[in-house]
CSV table of C-alpha atoms and ligand atoms in Angstrom, one decimal:
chain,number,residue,atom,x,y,z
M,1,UNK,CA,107.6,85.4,130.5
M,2,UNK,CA,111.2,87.2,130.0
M,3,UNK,CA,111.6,90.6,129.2
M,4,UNK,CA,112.8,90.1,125.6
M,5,UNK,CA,111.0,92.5,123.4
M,6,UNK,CA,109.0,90.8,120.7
M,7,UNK,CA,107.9,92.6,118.1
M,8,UNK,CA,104.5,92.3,116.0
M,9,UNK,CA,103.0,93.2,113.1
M,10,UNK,CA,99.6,92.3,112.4
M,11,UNK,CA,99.2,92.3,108.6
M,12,UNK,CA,95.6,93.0,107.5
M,13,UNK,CA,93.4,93.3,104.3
M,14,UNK,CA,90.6,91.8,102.7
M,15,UNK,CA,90.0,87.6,101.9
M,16,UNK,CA,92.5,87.6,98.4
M,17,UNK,CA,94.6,91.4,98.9
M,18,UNK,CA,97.8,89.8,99.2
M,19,UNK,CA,98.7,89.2,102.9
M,20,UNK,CA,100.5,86.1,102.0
M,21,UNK,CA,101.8,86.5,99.3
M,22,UNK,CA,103.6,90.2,100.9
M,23,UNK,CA,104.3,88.3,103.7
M,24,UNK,CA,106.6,85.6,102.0
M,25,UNK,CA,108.6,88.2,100.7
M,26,UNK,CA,109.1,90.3,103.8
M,27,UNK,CA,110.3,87.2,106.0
M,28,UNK,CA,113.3,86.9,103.0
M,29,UNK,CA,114.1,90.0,103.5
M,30,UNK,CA,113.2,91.2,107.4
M,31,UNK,CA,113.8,88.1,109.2
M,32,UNK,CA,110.3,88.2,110.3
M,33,UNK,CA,108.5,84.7,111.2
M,34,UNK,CA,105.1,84.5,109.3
M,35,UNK,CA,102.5,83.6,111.3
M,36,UNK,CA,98.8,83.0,109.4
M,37,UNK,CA,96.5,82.4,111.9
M,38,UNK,CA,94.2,81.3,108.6
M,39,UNK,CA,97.1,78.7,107.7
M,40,UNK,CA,97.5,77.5,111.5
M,41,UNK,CA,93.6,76.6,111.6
M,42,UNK,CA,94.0,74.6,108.6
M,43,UNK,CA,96.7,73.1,110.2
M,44,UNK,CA,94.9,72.2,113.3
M,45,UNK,CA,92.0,70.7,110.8
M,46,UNK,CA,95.0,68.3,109.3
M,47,UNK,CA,96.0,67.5,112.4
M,48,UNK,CA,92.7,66.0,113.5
M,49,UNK,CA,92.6,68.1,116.8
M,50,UNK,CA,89.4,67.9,118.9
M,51,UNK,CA,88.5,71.1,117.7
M,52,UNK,CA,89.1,70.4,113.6
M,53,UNK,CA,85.2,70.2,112.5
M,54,UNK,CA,84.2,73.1,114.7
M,55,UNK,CA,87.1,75.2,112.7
M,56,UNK,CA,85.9,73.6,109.4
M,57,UNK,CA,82.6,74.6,109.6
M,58,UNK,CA,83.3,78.1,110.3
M,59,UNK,CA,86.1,78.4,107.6
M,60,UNK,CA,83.6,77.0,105.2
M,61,UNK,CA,81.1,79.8,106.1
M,62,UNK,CA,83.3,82.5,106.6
M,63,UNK,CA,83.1,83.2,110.1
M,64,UNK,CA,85.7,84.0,112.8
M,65,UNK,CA,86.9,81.0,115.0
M,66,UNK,CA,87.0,82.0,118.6
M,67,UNK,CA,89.8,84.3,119.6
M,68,UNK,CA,91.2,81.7,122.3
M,69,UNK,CA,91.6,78.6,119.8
M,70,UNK,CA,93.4,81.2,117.2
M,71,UNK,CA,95.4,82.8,120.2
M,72,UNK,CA,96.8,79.5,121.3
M,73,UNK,CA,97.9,78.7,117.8
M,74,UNK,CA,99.6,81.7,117.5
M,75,UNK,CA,101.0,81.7,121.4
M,76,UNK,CA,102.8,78.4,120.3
M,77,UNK,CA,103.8,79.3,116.6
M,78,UNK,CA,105.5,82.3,118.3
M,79,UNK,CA,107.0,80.0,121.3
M,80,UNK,CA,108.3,77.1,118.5
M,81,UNK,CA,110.0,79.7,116.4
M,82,UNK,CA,112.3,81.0,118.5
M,83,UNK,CA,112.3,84.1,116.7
M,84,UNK,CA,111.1,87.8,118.0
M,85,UNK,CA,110.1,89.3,115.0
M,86,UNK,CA,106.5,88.2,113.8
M,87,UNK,CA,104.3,89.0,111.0
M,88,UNK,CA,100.5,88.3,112.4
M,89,UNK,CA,98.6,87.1,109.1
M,90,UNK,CA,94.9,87.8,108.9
M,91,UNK,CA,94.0,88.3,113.0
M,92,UNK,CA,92.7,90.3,114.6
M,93,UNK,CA,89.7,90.1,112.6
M,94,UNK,CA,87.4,91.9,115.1
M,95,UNK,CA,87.0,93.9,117.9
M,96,UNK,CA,87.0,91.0,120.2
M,97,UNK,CA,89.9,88.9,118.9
M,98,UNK,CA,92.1,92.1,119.4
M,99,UNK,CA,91.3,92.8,122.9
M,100,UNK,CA,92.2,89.0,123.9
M,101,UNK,CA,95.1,88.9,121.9
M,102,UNK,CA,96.3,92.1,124.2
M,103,UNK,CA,95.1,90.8,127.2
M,104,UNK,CA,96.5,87.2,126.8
M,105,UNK,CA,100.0,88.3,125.3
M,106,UNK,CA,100.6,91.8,126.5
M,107,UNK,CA,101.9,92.5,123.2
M,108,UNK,CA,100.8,96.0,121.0
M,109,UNK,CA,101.6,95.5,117.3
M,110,UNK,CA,104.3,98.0,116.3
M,111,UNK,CA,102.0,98.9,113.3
M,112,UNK,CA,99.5,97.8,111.4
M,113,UNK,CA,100.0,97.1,107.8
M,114,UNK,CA,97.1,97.0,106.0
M,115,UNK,CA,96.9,96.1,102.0
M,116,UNK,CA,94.0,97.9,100.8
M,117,UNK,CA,91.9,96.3,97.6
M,118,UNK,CA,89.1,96.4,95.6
M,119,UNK,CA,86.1,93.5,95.8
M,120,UNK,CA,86.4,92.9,92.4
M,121,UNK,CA,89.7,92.3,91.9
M,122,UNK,CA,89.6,90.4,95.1
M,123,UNK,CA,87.0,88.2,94.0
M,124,UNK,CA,89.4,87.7,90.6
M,125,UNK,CA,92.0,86.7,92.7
M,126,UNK,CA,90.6,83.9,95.1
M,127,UNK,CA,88.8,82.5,91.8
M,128,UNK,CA,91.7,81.8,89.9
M,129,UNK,CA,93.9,81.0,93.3
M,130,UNK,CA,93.4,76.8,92.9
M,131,UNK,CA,94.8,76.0,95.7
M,132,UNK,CA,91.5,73.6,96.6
M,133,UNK,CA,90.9,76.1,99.5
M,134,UNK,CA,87.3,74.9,100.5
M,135,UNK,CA,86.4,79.0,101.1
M,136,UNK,CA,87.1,79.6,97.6
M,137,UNK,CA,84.1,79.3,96.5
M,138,UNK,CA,81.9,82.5,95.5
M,139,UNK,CA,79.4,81.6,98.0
M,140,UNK,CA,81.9,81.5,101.0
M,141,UNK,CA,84.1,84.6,99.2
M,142,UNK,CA,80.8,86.4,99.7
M,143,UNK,CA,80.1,85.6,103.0
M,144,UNK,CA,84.3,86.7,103.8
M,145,UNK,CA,83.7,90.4,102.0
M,146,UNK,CA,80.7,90.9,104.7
M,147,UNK,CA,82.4,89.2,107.7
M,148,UNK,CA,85.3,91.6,106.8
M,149,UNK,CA,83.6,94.9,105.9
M,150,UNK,CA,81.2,94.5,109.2
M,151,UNK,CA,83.6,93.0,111.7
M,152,UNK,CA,87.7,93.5,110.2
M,153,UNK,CA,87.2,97.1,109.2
M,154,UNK,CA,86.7,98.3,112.3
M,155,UNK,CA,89.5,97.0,113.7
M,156,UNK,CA,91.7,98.3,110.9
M,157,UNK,CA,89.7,101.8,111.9
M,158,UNK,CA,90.6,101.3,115.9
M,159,UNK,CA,94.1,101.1,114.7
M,160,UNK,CA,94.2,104.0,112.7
M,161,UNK,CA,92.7,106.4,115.2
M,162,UNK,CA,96.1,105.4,116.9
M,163,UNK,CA,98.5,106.2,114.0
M,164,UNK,CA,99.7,102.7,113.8
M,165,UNK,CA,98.1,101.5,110.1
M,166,UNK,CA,100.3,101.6,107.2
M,167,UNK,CA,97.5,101.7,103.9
M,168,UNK,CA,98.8,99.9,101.0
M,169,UNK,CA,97.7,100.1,97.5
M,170,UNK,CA,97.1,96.3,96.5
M,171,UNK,CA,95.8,96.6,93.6
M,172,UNK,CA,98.7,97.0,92.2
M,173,UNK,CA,101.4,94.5,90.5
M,174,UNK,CA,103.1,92.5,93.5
M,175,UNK,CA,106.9,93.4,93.1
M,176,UNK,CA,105.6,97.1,93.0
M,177,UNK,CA,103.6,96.4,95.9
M,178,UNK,CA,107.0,95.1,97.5
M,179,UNK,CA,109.0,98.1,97.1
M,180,UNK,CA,106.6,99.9,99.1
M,181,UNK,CA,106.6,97.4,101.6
M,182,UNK,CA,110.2,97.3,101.6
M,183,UNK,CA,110.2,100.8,102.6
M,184,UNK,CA,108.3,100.7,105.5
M,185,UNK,CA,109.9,97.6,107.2
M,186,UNK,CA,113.5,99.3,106.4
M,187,UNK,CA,113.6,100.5,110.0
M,188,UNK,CA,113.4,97.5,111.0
M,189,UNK,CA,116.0,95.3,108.8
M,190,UNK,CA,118.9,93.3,110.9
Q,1,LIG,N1,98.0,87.7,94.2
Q,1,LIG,C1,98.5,88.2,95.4
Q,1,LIG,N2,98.9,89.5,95.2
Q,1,LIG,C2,98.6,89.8,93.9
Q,1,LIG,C3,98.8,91.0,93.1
Q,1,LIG,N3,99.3,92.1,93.6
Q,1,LIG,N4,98.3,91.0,91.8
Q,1,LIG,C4,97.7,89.8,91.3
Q,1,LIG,N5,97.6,88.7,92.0
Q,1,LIG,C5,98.0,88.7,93.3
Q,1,LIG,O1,96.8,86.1,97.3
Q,1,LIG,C6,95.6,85.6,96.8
Q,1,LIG,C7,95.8,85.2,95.4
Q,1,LIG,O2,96.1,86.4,94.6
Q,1,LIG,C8,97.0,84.3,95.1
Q,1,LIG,O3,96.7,83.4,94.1
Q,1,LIG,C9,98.1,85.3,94.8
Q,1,LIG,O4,99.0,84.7,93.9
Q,1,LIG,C10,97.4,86.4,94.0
Q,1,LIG,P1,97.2,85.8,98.9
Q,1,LIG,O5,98.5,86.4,99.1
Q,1,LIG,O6,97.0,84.4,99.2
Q,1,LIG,O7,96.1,86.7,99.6
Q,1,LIG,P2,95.6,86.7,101.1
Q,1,LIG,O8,95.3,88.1,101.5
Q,1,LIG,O9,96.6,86.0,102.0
Q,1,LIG,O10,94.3,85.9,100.9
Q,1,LIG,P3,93.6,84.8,101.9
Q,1,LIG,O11,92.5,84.1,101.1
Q,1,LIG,O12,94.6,84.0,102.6
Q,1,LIG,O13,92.9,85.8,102.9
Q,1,LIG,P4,91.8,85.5,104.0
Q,1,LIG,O14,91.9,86.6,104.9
Q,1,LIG,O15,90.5,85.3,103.4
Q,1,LIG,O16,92.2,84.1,104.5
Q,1,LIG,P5,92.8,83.5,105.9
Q,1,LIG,O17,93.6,82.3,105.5
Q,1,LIG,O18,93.5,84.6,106.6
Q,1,LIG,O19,91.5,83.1,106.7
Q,1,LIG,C11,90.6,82.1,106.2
Q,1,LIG,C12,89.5,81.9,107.1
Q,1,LIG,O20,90.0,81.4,108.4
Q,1,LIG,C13,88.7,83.1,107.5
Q,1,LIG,O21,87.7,83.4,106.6
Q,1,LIG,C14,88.1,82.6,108.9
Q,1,LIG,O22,87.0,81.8,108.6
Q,1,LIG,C15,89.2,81.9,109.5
Q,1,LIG,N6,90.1,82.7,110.3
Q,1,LIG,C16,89.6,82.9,111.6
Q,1,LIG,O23,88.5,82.5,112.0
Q,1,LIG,N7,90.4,83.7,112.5
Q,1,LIG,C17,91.6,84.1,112.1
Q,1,LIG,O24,92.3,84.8,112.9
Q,1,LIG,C18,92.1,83.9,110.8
Q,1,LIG,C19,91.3,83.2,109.9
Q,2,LIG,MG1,96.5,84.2,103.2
């Protein structure tokens, strides 16, 4: 535990709005390290870890891994990259995972940036993705539009009430999409 300031920004939006795909192009431009906690779960499930079915089954349903398995993931990826700068890919998704994250880290995002998207075009989006992602699948995309409306909203709302969210139009082309990005992470080029 030094004193170096790290600085986090959680990057939030619905399954399919673009959080990756923003991401990638910040962290060329920003110097941020991109950390999705979604990515780093799969990862654990490749790496066989004790805990790799327990994550696969909730992946496969939609449902939100325990904060403390995705905390650690992140606690390391953050450790391993040496950096201070990190883009927090798809966590907190609730209420609970938030508060550990704080208590565990001691670390406040410096803002919240939130792509904001329709279902629909959503849904279009994860259909045609083919990546062999085994959520998806309309069943499981289903299941991720509820899990998010009931449980990620409201932390996207808790944020909010404090100023910190940054609302993005998604629905939008993605190179228009980055030049608004752009403009809010100016502030914090190197
Ligand atoms: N695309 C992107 N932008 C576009 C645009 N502007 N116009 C047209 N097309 C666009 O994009 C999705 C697809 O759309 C891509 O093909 C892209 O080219 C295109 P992407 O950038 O991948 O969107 P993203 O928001 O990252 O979608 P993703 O599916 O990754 O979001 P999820 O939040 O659903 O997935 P994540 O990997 O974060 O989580 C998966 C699961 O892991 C969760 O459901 C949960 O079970 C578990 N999980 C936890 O339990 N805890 C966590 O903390 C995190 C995940
Ligand atoms: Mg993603």
């Amino acid at each position: 535990p030094g004193d170096k300031k790290i600085t986090v920004v959680f990057v939030l939006g619905g399954p399919g709005s673009g959080k990756g795909t923003q991401c990638a192009n910040i962290v060329q431009h920003f110097g941020f390290t991109h950390l999705s906690a979604g990515d780093l779960l799969r990862a654990e499930i490749k790496s066989g870890s004790e805990n790799g079915t327990m994550i696969q089954n909730m992946i496969k349903e939609g449902k939100i891994v325990p904060s403390e398995v995705t905390i650690k993931l992140l606690q390391r990826a953050m450790l391993e990259s040496g950096n201070d700068k990190f883009l927090v890919d798809g966590f907190p998704r609730n209420e609970e995972n938030r508060a550990a994250f704080e208590s565990v880290t001691n670390i406040e995002p410096e803002f919240v940036l939130f792509f904001d998207c329709s279902e629909e075009e959503m849904e279009r989006r994860l259909l045609n993705r083919n990546q062999g992602r085994d959520d998806d699948n309309i069943d499981t995309i289903r299941k991720r539009f509820n899990v998010f409306l009931e449980s990620s909203l409201p932390v996207i709302e808790y944020y909010n009430s404090k100023g910190k969210v940054r609302k993005i139009d998604a629905a939008k082309p993605i190179d228009e999409i980055f030049e608004v990005v752009k403009g809010i992470f100016a502030p914090y080029s190197t």
